[in-house]
Amino acid sequence: MAGNKRVVAVLGPTNTGKTTYAIERMLAHRTGVIGLPLRLLAREVYDRIVKARGPSVVALVTGEERIVPPRTQYWVCTVEAMPQEMGADFVAIDEIQLCADPERGHVFTDRLLRARGLHETLFMGSDTMRGTIAALVPGVDFMRRDRMSELVYSGQKKISRMKPRSAIVGFSVENVYAIAELIRRQKGGAAVVMGALSPRTRNAQVEMYQNGEVDYLVATDAIGMGLNLDVDHVAFSALSKFDGRRMRPLAPNELAQIAGRAGRGFKSGTFGTTGDAPALDDHVARAIMDHNFTPQNKVNWRNHALQFGSIDRLIQTLEMPPEDERLVRARESDDLRALKALAQVDEVFARATDGASVRLLWDVCRIPDFRGISHAEHAGLLETIFNDLHQRGYIPDDWLGRQIKRIDRTDGDIDALSKRLAFIRTWTYVAQRKGWTRDESHWRDTTRVVEDRLSDALHERLTQRFVDRRTSVLLRRLGQKEAMVADVNETGEVTVEGEFVGKLDGFRFRVDKGAGAAEDKTVKTAALQALAPQFHLRADRFYNAPDTEIDFTEQGGLMWGSAAVGKLTAGSDALKPQVEVFVDDIAGPEVAEKVKRRLQHFIDRKVAALFEPLLGLSKDETLTGLARGFAFQLVENFGILPRAQVAEDVKALDQDARGALRKHGIRFGQFTIFMPLMLKPAPTRLRLVLWSLSKGLNEFPESPPPGLVTIPVETGAPEGADTMSGYRNAGKRAIRIDMLERLADMLRAEDSRGGFEAKPDMLSITGMTLEQFADLMEGLGYKAEKDERTKVKPVDVVMPKDGSHDAMDPSADTNVPEKLDSDLPGDDAADKPIMDVAAEEPAGGIIETPSDETNPDDRPADVAQMPDDGIAPMADVAAEDPEVDTNIPEVPAEEIPQGTAPDADVAGPELETYYIFTWARSPRGNAGGNRRGGDRPQGQGKPRGKPAKGKGRKPGGDKGGKSQNFSARPPRKEKQIDPDNPFAAALMGLKDDK
């Protein structure tokens, strides 16, 4: 370095006048170049120099903007856009501490090492770079500048308590918008400044703040890079940021760079935190105030001596490691990532075979990814641009015009306009590249006009959204408690004096989220005062609303449409629940009472309609004695009683009492005593709610979906929830009560001691597989023994012309033996045959038997002969489809060993799985002293007689012998013949003939 070349590092905290000093030094030379970190700051410095020397000698060069007069003397640029080796007298680089930035640091490091003025070079930045600059720049002089004003930490404050002329800093677009919206509602509005804004939009927003239209500024960390604003206080809404790869906490020196924007010139400033950001640690706050930070000993670096012989060689030189220990190789940046992606494209690789082509490809890859859609999308765009430039030497006008025309729209919201601005920045950058278009001035002007138009539209949308003077007026009037006009639209949104303040949910006001607790309270109180007339109008409309508009939830809530207006509470009687209303106090007791009366009428009518059979039973004055007591128990249990729970009471009921109870639709089932009409979905849903209220549950069990025969057992459900749902738990699944009784009728005919197999009808009515049915039976108290046996394939049967079942299987007995009440003493109608049970099934879809759930004897003959697995025998299949080849391939006799069947290698014997079910519970172990062995469907402890040989028996389970009756109960009295019956004489005659 020649002796007359002066290199100076001007270091110190913010508000020391470093940038102003650099401008003064540049204007003291004939020519000069200054590199700045942001195009916003570049535009600000450009305006200042133009004001001092005129526009004819000042150039502005950024990635998206290029103003170069013919007699340019002073160049104001972003660091990336600085002209190289142009021989200016003066060169300055601002914010040199950005050498440590993971994204752009290698660019600043390159300027630190290589950018020099002919007479003077200045590096301005933080004092943390002193050691690194001294090590990397020989002969550098240092100049220390102290802050011109004091910077004081003021702690954590709510946004509502933020003083005017404050800047609130966020680190994401969403965070900035949310804060600005909150300030608009509380303070009347805020200006928004972000690095992604165009200079035109940013300047318009800053001007609005500077001239006092708004007193607050919401910005990203872009304001930390030298922007001169009239800010008294800086508040951080967060202490971490996303750096492009990960969320990381901000270092103290980064916080100081932003906090230093408070207090300009000799005016002191303060800094602190707000929102969700915690207060700063004492040592961090002290370091910021004293500007005392850890030295920056490592900076990012990327090789500048690139070789363009081939794509691979270019990549190698870009990834070359540094030689100095203070230099750290920069992480893979967007331009290098794009280069590697395009190197994998065959057409691009074939074109880039010489130095000029590789250099062109590298220039294309350096187009910034302003759009930020995805790396693949960006690489695809670069591929198109490179191919056009390489093939034609320019980008086609018609294609470029179409790209710009799609963006040239000013409709849409802030996000849409921001995206279009990001898109146009790409084409603005392309238009600034010399030689890439046939008419550079045309496309530069075109892209600039579109960007300005979008910038103006974005400024307008930002102002509309975040600046509203009426909000300020409204808040002042709320504080003064003036009479205001409130309006509620169809969706419940509340506006006071035209401003949205919250939402009316039923008869409760939900204040709009975003404000602090104190502001929520103030806004809510004032808004409720304005809403008082609305509450009365709404209460009148609710009182006259039909029941169809009101409903209850499975957790006991009461809804008016989609609005919660109350909840059910337990009353003195389980069938008479009470209501608790959700009404704001400001609405007044008259509104609350009207809402309560309407809800009580609704639930009373709902109980009366859905529980009509149960209420009729409770009001029947003809029931006396044991029947009345039993009816009381049934009402207390909402129409469903497990039989084991009242076994002794059932035995004590005589036939007259049972008959009186049956008139109310009560069914005495084998497992459950219930009212079939109460098993319908609507009563079940209400029953679960009322039962849960009576039990004092915090979380109510939900009613099962209608129409299902079995449902999974819900683990953790309160005891009795299955019964109240209309189901009985058995194994892993619960079976519907009415279907369980149908199954019990089938099981009653089986030998539960000797063992029996499941019939197709049993599987059909439960809708289960054999394995699931076995689990169900075990849950009901049976023992299921699994085994395998050779499957007996059906033989061909000659079908008679009439297709009758009896002709096909002479042994088939289609008659269901009828069991009379006298067959099973003391167990009455619960032991009726299936046909009688079906006659008592509830209406309205409680018994939903699929079409194949019929008696096998009633099915067509071809179905009756089908095996259990539902697969027809091969002979039948072949008869239906002549193309099915059922012949076993012939094997020459000499190849078949003696004694081996020809098809032995084709298939072995087919096995099938079956279960034998036997009763597993002790007859004496049943709760309640029921002698019938718990809930066992069979009438006695032992089989009634010797079962048919080979049918439903466990192998070895029958030793022969006569059937015995182990019942100790005396025979039931014969029912007297009604003398008024017209057939009484004939019946008496038949009786005498016995």
mmCIF file of C-alpha atoms in Angstrom, residues 259-545:
data_model
loop_
_atom_site.group_PDB
_atom_site.id
_atom_site.type_symbol
_atom_site.label_atom_id
_atom_site.label_comp_id
_atom_site.label_asym_id
_atom_site.label_seq_id
_atom_site.Cartn_x
_atom_site.Cartn_y
_atom_site.Cartn_z
ATOM 1 C CA ALA A 259 -31.489 0.028 20.793
ATOM 2 C CA GLY A 260 -29.060 2.743 19.708
ATOM 3 C CA ARG A 261 -31.697 4.179 17.373
ATOM 4 C CA ALA A 262 -33.250 5.791 20.458
ATOM 5 C CA GLY A 263 -32.081 9.321 21.012
ATOM 6 C CA ARG A 264 -30.554 11.173 18.071
ATOM 7 C CA GLY A 265 -27.960 13.879 18.182
ATOM 8 C CA PHE A 266 -27.591 15.166 21.714
ATOM 9 C CA LYS A 267 -31.029 13.939 22.788
ATOM 10 C CA SER A 268 -30.908 10.956 25.173
ATOM 11 C CA GLY A 269 -32.950 7.833 24.586
ATOM 12 C CA THR A 270 -34.216 4.757 26.422
ATOM 13 C CA PHE A 271 -34.677 1.093 25.542
ATOM 14 C CA GLY A 272 -36.504 -1.857 27.084
ATOM 15 C CA THR A 273 -38.802 -4.789 26.326
ATOM 16 C CA THR A 274 -42.527 -5.217 25.822
ATOM 17 C CA GLY A 275 -45.127 -7.844 24.991
ATOM 18 C CA ASP A 276 -43.958 -11.415 25.561
ATOM 19 C CA ALA A 277 -40.285 -10.480 25.745
ATOM 20 C CA PRO A 278 -38.883 -10.818 29.270
ATOM 21 C CA ALA A 279 -36.865 -8.087 30.918
ATOM 22 C CA LEU A 280 -33.190 -7.980 29.976
ATOM 23 C CA ASP A 281 -30.615 -9.432 32.318
ATOM 24 C CA ASP A 282 -28.726 -6.798 34.266
ATOM 25 C CA HIS A 283 -25.379 -7.625 32.673
ATOM 26 C CA VAL A 284 -26.880 -7.442 29.158
ATOM 27 C CA ALA A 285 -28.532 -4.088 29.864
ATOM 28 C CA ARG A 286 -25.309 -2.722 31.336
ATOM 29 C CA ALA A 287 -23.268 -3.945 28.351
ATOM 30 C CA ILE A 288 -25.629 -2.126 25.958
ATOM 31 C CA MET A 289 -25.474 1.100 27.935
ATOM 32 C CA ASP A 290 -21.668 0.958 28.226
ATOM 33 C CA HIS A 291 -21.125 -0.443 24.730
ATOM 34 C CA ASN A 292 -18.974 -3.196 26.153
ATOM 35 C CA PHE A 293 -19.216 -6.414 24.127
ATOM 36 C CA THR A 294 -17.235 -9.532 23.380
ATOM 37 C CA PRO A 295 -14.748 -8.894 20.539
ATOM 38 C CA GLN A 296 -15.636 -10.354 17.148
ATOM 39 C CA ASN A 297 -12.617 -12.556 16.378
ATOM 40 C CA LYS A 298 -14.094 -14.579 13.503
ATOM 41 C CA VAL A 299 -15.536 -13.269 10.253
ATOM 42 C CA ASN A 300 -17.112 -15.023 7.287
ATOM 43 C CA TRP A 301 -15.091 -15.371 4.106
ATOM 44 C CA ARG A 302 -15.509 -16.703 0.575
ATOM 45 C CA ASN A 303 -12.829 -16.904 -2.063
ATOM 46 C CA HIS A 304 -12.929 -14.016 -4.521
ATOM 47 C CA ALA A 305 -10.402 -15.471 -6.947
ATOM 48 C CA LEU A 306 -12.907 -17.483 -8.904
ATOM 49 C CA GLN A 307 -11.965 -19.659 -11.881
ATOM 50 C CA PHE A 308 -14.496 -20.066 -14.668
ATOM 51 C CA GLY A 309 -12.959 -22.910 -16.667
ATOM 52 C CA SER A 310 -15.898 -25.171 -15.867
ATOM 53 C CA ILE A 311 -18.844 -25.365 -13.510
ATOM 54 C CA ASP A 312 -17.055 -27.888 -11.329
ATOM 55 C CA ARG A 313 -13.948 -25.729 -11.126
ATOM 56 C CA LEU A 314 -16.059 -22.692 -10.219
ATOM 57 C CA ILE A 315 -17.710 -24.618 -7.412
ATOM 58 C CA GLN A 316 -14.310 -25.794 -6.174
ATOM 59 C CA THR A 317 -12.948 -22.263 -5.988
ATOM 60 C CA LEU A 318 -16.109 -21.025 -4.267
ATOM 61 C CA GLU A 319 -15.722 -23.702 -1.593
ATOM 62 C CA MET A 320 -12.004 -23.200 -1.070
ATOM 63 C CA PRO A 321 -11.137 -22.908 2.649
ATOM 64 C CA PRO A 322 -9.514 -19.723 4.041
ATOM 65 C CA GLU A 323 -5.894 -19.567 5.107
ATOM 66 C CA ASP A 324 -6.200 -17.101 7.980
ATOM 67 C CA GLU A 325 -7.469 -18.393 11.323
ATOM 68 C CA ARG A 326 -9.743 -15.394 11.742
ATOM 69 C CA LEU A 327 -11.545 -16.229 8.524
ATOM 70 C CA VAL A 328 -14.339 -18.795 8.533
ATOM 71 C CA ARG A 329 -15.655 -20.223 5.279
ATOM 72 C CA ALA A 330 -19.152 -18.879 4.709
ATOM 73 C CA ARG A 331 -22.004 -21.307 4.758
ATOM 74 C CA GLU A 332 -23.600 -22.220 1.466
ATOM 75 C CA SER A 333 -25.415 -19.132 0.227
ATOM 76 C CA ASP A 334 -28.329 -18.881 -2.183
ATOM 77 C CA ASP A 335 -26.156 -18.194 -5.234
ATOM 78 C CA LEU A 336 -23.931 -21.231 -4.622
ATOM 79 C CA ARG A 337 -26.953 -23.427 -3.943
ATOM 80 C CA ALA A 338 -28.519 -22.273 -7.206
ATOM 81 C CA LEU A 339 -25.266 -22.977 -9.096
ATOM 82 C CA LYS A 340 -25.147 -26.539 -7.776
ATOM 83 C CA ALA A 341 -28.790 -27.078 -8.709
ATOM 84 C CA LEU A 342 -28.319 -25.815 -12.265
ATOM 85 C CA ALA A 343 -25.169 -27.923 -12.663
ATOM 86 C CA GLN A 344 -27.424 -30.979 -12.445
ATOM 87 C CA VAL A 345 -29.509 -29.800 -15.422
ATOM 88 C CA ASP A 346 -28.168 -31.439 -18.592
ATOM 89 C CA GLU A 347 -28.985 -28.543 -20.897
ATOM 90 C CA VAL A 348 -27.331 -26.001 -18.620
ATOM 91 C CA PHE A 349 -24.273 -28.189 -18.126
ATOM 92 C CA ALA A 350 -23.964 -28.652 -21.892
ATOM 93 C CA ARG A 351 -24.145 -24.906 -22.513
ATOM 94 C CA ALA A 352 -21.658 -23.850 -19.803
ATOM 95 C CA THR A 353 -18.536 -25.333 -21.384
ATOM 96 C CA ASP A 354 -16.337 -22.251 -21.718
ATOM 97 C CA GLY A 355 -15.256 -19.427 -19.447
ATOM 98 C CA ALA A 356 -17.710 -16.860 -20.781
ATOM 99 C CA SER A 357 -20.656 -19.242 -20.424
ATOM 100 C CA VAL A 358 -19.673 -20.251 -16.891
ATOM 101 C CA ARG A 359 -19.235 -16.595 -15.929
ATOM 102 C CA LEU A 360 -22.680 -15.824 -17.369
ATOM 103 C CA LEU A 361 -24.162 -18.729 -15.421
ATOM 104 C CA TRP A 362 -22.582 -17.397 -12.214
ATOM 105 C CA ASP A 363 -23.995 -13.921 -12.854
ATOM 106 C CA VAL A 364 -27.459 -15.456 -13.311
ATOM 107 C CA CYS A 365 -27.122 -17.503 -10.126
ATOM 108 C CA ARG A 366 -26.427 -14.312 -8.189
ATOM 109 C CA ILE A 367 -29.954 -13.022 -8.838
ATOM 110 C CA PRO A 368 -31.349 -12.787 -5.285
ATOM 111 C CA ASP A 369 -34.263 -15.011 -4.362
ATOM 112 C CA PHE A 370 -36.602 -12.139 -3.552
ATOM 113 C CA ARG A 371 -39.686 -14.279 -4.045
ATOM 114 C CA GLY A 372 -38.705 -16.862 -1.416
ATOM 115 C CA ILE A 373 -41.058 -19.539 -2.771
ATOM 116 C CA SER A 374 -38.634 -22.481 -2.822
ATOM 117 C CA HIS A 375 -35.106 -23.266 -3.954
ATOM 118 C CA ALA A 376 -36.409 -25.483 -6.770
ATOM 119 C CA GLU A 377 -38.755 -22.757 -8.043
ATOM 120 C CA HIS A 378 -35.961 -20.192 -7.956
ATOM 121 C CA ALA A 379 -33.572 -22.542 -9.759
ATOM 122 C CA GLY A 380 -36.177 -23.153 -12.473
ATOM 123 C CA LEU A 381 -36.497 -19.413 -13.100
ATOM 124 C CA LEU A 382 -32.700 -19.005 -13.290
ATOM 125 C CA GLU A 383 -32.492 -21.898 -15.745
ATOM 126 C CA THR A 384 -34.931 -20.170 -18.103
ATOM 127 C CA ILE A 385 -33.053 -16.855 -17.877
ATOM 128 C CA PHE A 386 -29.667 -18.482 -18.481
ATOM 129 C CA ASN A 387 -30.849 -20.491 -21.488
ATOM 130 C CA ASP A 388 -32.328 -17.374 -23.092
ATOM 131 C CA LEU A 389 -29.207 -15.299 -22.429
ATOM 132 C CA HIS A 390 -26.899 -18.028 -23.698
ATOM 133 C CA GLN A 391 -28.951 -18.838 -26.788
ATOM 134 C CA ARG A 392 -30.198 -15.385 -27.815
ATOM 135 C CA GLY A 393 -27.878 -13.049 -25.949
ATOM 136 C CA TYR A 394 -30.847 -11.336 -24.251
ATOM 137 C CA ILE A 395 -34.103 -12.090 -22.468
ATOM 138 C CA PRO A 396 -37.045 -12.065 -24.939
ATOM 139 C CA ASP A 397 -39.170 -8.957 -24.614
ATOM 140 C CA ASP A 398 -42.499 -10.781 -24.938
ATOM 141 C CA TRP A 399 -41.623 -13.276 -22.194
ATOM 142 C CA LEU A 400 -40.322 -10.588 -19.849
ATOM 143 C CA GLY A 401 -43.366 -8.442 -20.587
ATOM 144 C CA ARG A 402 -45.705 -11.290 -19.630
ATOM 145 C CA GLN A 403 -43.891 -11.820 -16.330
ATOM 146 C CA ILE A 404 -44.184 -8.137 -15.440
ATOM 147 C CA LYS A 405 -47.780 -7.829 -16.615
ATOM 148 C CA ARG A 406 -48.878 -10.590 -14.244
ATOM 149 C CA ILE A 407 -47.438 -8.610 -11.349
ATOM 150 C CA ASP A 408 -48.731 -5.186 -12.393
ATOM 151 C CA ARG A 409 -51.906 -5.247 -10.264
ATOM 152 C CA THR A 410 -52.754 -3.118 -7.272
ATOM 153 C CA ASP A 411 -55.732 -5.096 -5.974
ATOM 154 C CA GLY A 412 -55.544 -7.374 -2.960
ATOM 155 C CA ASP A 413 -54.497 -7.023 0.653
ATOM 156 C CA ILE A 414 -51.132 -6.241 2.252
ATOM 157 C CA ASP A 415 -49.788 -9.770 1.853
ATOM 158 C CA ALA A 416 -50.724 -9.939 -1.826
ATOM 159 C CA LEU A 417 -49.103 -6.572 -2.574
ATOM 160 C CA SER A 418 -45.994 -7.498 -0.567
ATOM 161 C CA LYS A 419 -45.619 -10.688 -2.632
ATOM 162 C CA ARG A 420 -45.967 -8.770 -5.892
ATOM 163 C CA LEU A 421 -43.353 -6.279 -4.704
ATOM 164 C CA ALA A 422 -41.006 -9.175 -3.971
ATOM 165 C CA PHE A 423 -41.665 -10.553 -7.465
ATOM 166 C CA ILE A 424 -41.098 -7.229 -9.229
ATOM 167 C CA ARG A 425 -37.809 -6.813 -7.371
ATOM 168 C CA THR A 426 -36.528 -9.834 -9.286
ATOM 169 C CA TRP A 427 -37.305 -8.200 -12.640
ATOM 170 C CA THR A 428 -36.027 -4.845 -11.421
ATOM 171 C CA TYR A 429 -32.723 -6.552 -10.627
ATOM 172 C CA VAL A 430 -32.665 -8.258 -14.039
ATOM 173 C CA ALA A 431 -33.429 -4.985 -15.820
ATOM 174 C CA GLN A 432 -30.457 -3.323 -14.095
ATOM 175 C CA ARG A 433 -28.014 -5.873 -15.514
ATOM 176 C CA LYS A 434 -26.180 -4.453 -18.473
ATOM 177 C CA GLY A 435 -26.747 -6.353 -21.717
ATOM 178 C CA TRP A 436 -29.449 -8.683 -20.467
ATOM 179 C CA THR A 437 -32.268 -6.931 -22.325
ATOM 180 C CA ARG A 438 -32.367 -5.354 -25.790
ATOM 181 C CA ASP A 439 -33.754 -2.059 -24.448
ATOM 182 C CA GLU A 440 -32.296 -1.533 -20.984
ATOM 183 C CA SER A 441 -33.739 1.923 -20.370
ATOM 184 C CA HIS A 442 -37.250 0.760 -21.341
ATOM 185 C CA TRP A 443 -37.281 -2.209 -18.983
ATOM 186 C CA ARG A 444 -35.673 -0.236 -16.153
ATOM 187 C CA ASP A 445 -38.370 2.404 -16.452
ATOM 188 C CA THR A 446 -41.097 -0.228 -16.781
ATOM 189 C CA THR A 447 -40.044 -2.153 -13.698
ATOM 190 C CA ARG A 448 -39.552 1.066 -11.758
ATOM 191 C CA VAL A 449 -43.068 2.280 -12.628
ATOM 192 C CA VAL A 450 -44.584 -1.041 -11.573
ATOM 193 C CA GLU A 451 -42.607 -1.054 -8.320
ATOM 194 C CA ASP A 452 -43.651 2.510 -7.547
ATOM 195 C CA ARG A 453 -47.272 1.722 -8.274
ATOM 196 C CA LEU A 454 -47.179 -1.327 -6.017
ATOM 197 C CA SER A 455 -45.310 0.663 -3.370
ATOM 198 C CA ASP A 456 -47.969 3.354 -3.322
ATOM 199 C CA ALA A 457 -50.720 0.752 -3.098
ATOM 200 C CA LEU A 458 -48.921 -1.021 -0.252
ATOM 201 C CA HIS A 459 -48.479 2.271 1.620
ATOM 202 C CA GLU A 460 -52.186 2.919 1.214
ATOM 203 C CA ARG A 461 -53.117 -0.550 2.535
ATOM 204 C CA LEU A 462 -50.725 -0.219 5.463
ATOM 205 C CA THR A 463 -52.230 3.127 6.338
ATOM 206 C CA GLN A 464 -55.767 1.830 6.036
ATOM 207 C CA ARG A 465 -55.029 -1.137 8.270
ATOM 208 C CA PHE A 466 -52.712 0.314 10.890
ATOM 209 C CA VAL A 467 -53.607 3.998 11.016
ATOM 210 C CA ASP A 468 -57.119 5.052 11.936
ATOM 211 C CA ARG A 469 -57.755 8.367 13.596
ATOM 212 C CA ARG A 470 -61.323 7.307 14.414
ATOM 213 C CA THR A 471 -59.892 4.608 16.668
ATOM 214 C CA SER A 472 -58.133 7.246 18.691
ATOM 215 C CA VAL A 473 -61.335 9.258 18.947
ATOM 216 C CA LEU A 474 -63.295 6.133 19.931
ATOM 217 C CA LEU A 475 -60.896 5.212 22.703
ATOM 218 C CA ARG A 476 -61.009 8.717 24.098
ATOM 219 C CA ARG A 477 -64.816 8.614 24.129
ATOM 220 C CA LEU A 478 -64.750 5.215 25.808
ATOM 221 C CA GLY A 479 -62.561 6.693 28.531
ATOM 222 C CA GLN A 480 -64.979 9.582 28.934
ATOM 223 C CA LYS A 481 -67.938 7.149 29.109
ATOM 224 C CA GLU A 482 -69.911 9.061 26.529
ATOM 225 C CA ALA A 483 -73.069 7.575 25.060
ATOM 226 C CA MET A 484 -72.108 5.580 21.999
ATOM 227 C CA VAL A 485 -73.896 3.704 19.255
ATOM 228 C CA ALA A 486 -73.330 -0.065 19.135
ATOM 229 C CA ASP A 487 -74.262 -2.391 16.294
ATOM 230 C CA VAL A 488 -74.330 -6.203 16.164
ATOM 231 C CA ASN A 489 -74.369 -7.969 12.813
ATOM 232 C CA GLU A 490 -75.735 -11.420 12.008
ATOM 233 C CA THR A 491 -72.502 -13.160 13.028
ATOM 234 C CA GLY A 492 -72.398 -11.371 16.388
ATOM 235 C CA GLU A 493 -69.591 -8.938 15.553
ATOM 236 C CA VAL A 494 -69.931 -5.764 17.620
ATOM 237 C CA THR A 495 -69.001 -2.327 16.352
ATOM 238 C CA VAL A 496 -69.101 0.777 18.520
ATOM 239 C CA GLU A 497 -69.107 4.040 16.627
ATOM 240 C CA GLY A 498 -68.253 2.024 13.534
ATOM 241 C CA GLU A 499 -65.214 0.343 15.112
ATOM 242 C CA PHE A 500 -64.959 -3.392 15.664
ATOM 243 C CA VAL A 501 -64.523 -4.033 19.397
ATOM 244 C CA GLY A 502 -65.420 -7.685 19.841
ATOM 245 C CA LYS A 503 -68.072 -10.311 19.365
ATOM 246 C CA LEU A 504 -71.368 -11.074 21.081
ATOM 247 C CA ASP A 505 -71.534 -14.806 21.837
ATOM 248 C CA GLY A 506 -75.095 -15.424 22.926
ATOM 249 C CA PHE A 507 -75.479 -13.037 25.849
ATOM 250 C CA ARG A 508 -71.775 -12.662 26.631
ATOM 251 C CA PHE A 509 -69.482 -10.086 25.082
ATOM 252 C CA ARG A 510 -66.049 -11.310 23.936
ATOM 253 C CA VAL A 511 -63.667 -8.397 23.674
ATOM 254 C CA ASP A 512 -61.409 -8.421 20.646
ATOM 255 C CA LYS A 513 -58.094 -10.101 21.464
ATOM 256 C CA GLY A 514 -54.801 -8.263 21.341
ATOM 257 C CA ALA A 515 -54.948 -5.573 23.998
ATOM 258 C CA GLY A 516 -53.509 -5.825 27.474
ATOM 259 C CA ALA A 517 -55.611 -6.787 30.483
ATOM 260 C CA ALA A 518 -56.284 -3.208 31.584
ATOM 261 C CA GLU A 519 -57.325 -2.133 28.074
ATOM 262 C CA ASP A 520 -59.495 -5.244 27.721
ATOM 263 C CA LYS A 521 -61.365 -4.251 30.840
ATOM 264 C CA THR A 522 -61.857 -0.643 29.736
ATOM 265 C CA VAL A 523 -62.994 -1.539 26.215
ATOM 266 C CA LYS A 524 -65.284 -4.287 27.495
ATOM 267 C CA THR A 525 -66.964 -2.076 30.094
ATOM 268 C CA ALA A 526 -67.618 0.738 27.646
ATOM 269 C CA ALA A 527 -68.754 -1.623 24.910
ATOM 270 C CA LEU A 528 -71.154 -3.418 27.256
ATOM 271 C CA GLN A 529 -72.671 -0.101 28.226
ATOM 272 C CA ALA A 530 -73.303 0.623 24.576
ATOM 273 C CA LEU A 531 -74.690 -2.901 24.141
ATOM 274 C CA ALA A 532 -77.341 -2.667 26.882
ATOM 275 C CA PRO A 533 -80.233 -2.071 24.423
ATOM 276 C CA GLN A 534 -78.929 -4.875 22.218
ATOM 277 C CA PHE A 535 -79.131 -7.338 25.112
ATOM 278 C CA HIS A 536 -82.838 -6.634 25.624
ATOM 279 C CA LEU A 537 -83.615 -6.987 21.918
ATOM 280 C CA ARG A 538 -81.690 -10.240 21.752
ATOM 281 C CA ALA A 539 -83.407 -11.609 24.899
ATOM 282 C CA ASP A 540 -86.855 -10.956 23.381
ATOM 283 C CA ARG A 541 -85.856 -12.726 20.185
ATOM 284 C CA PHE A 542 -84.479 -15.678 22.154
ATOM 285 C CA TYR A 543 -87.610 -15.995 24.309
ATOM 286 C CA ASN A 544 -89.787 -16.275 21.199
ATOM 287 C CA ALA A 545 -87.428 -18.645 19.361
#
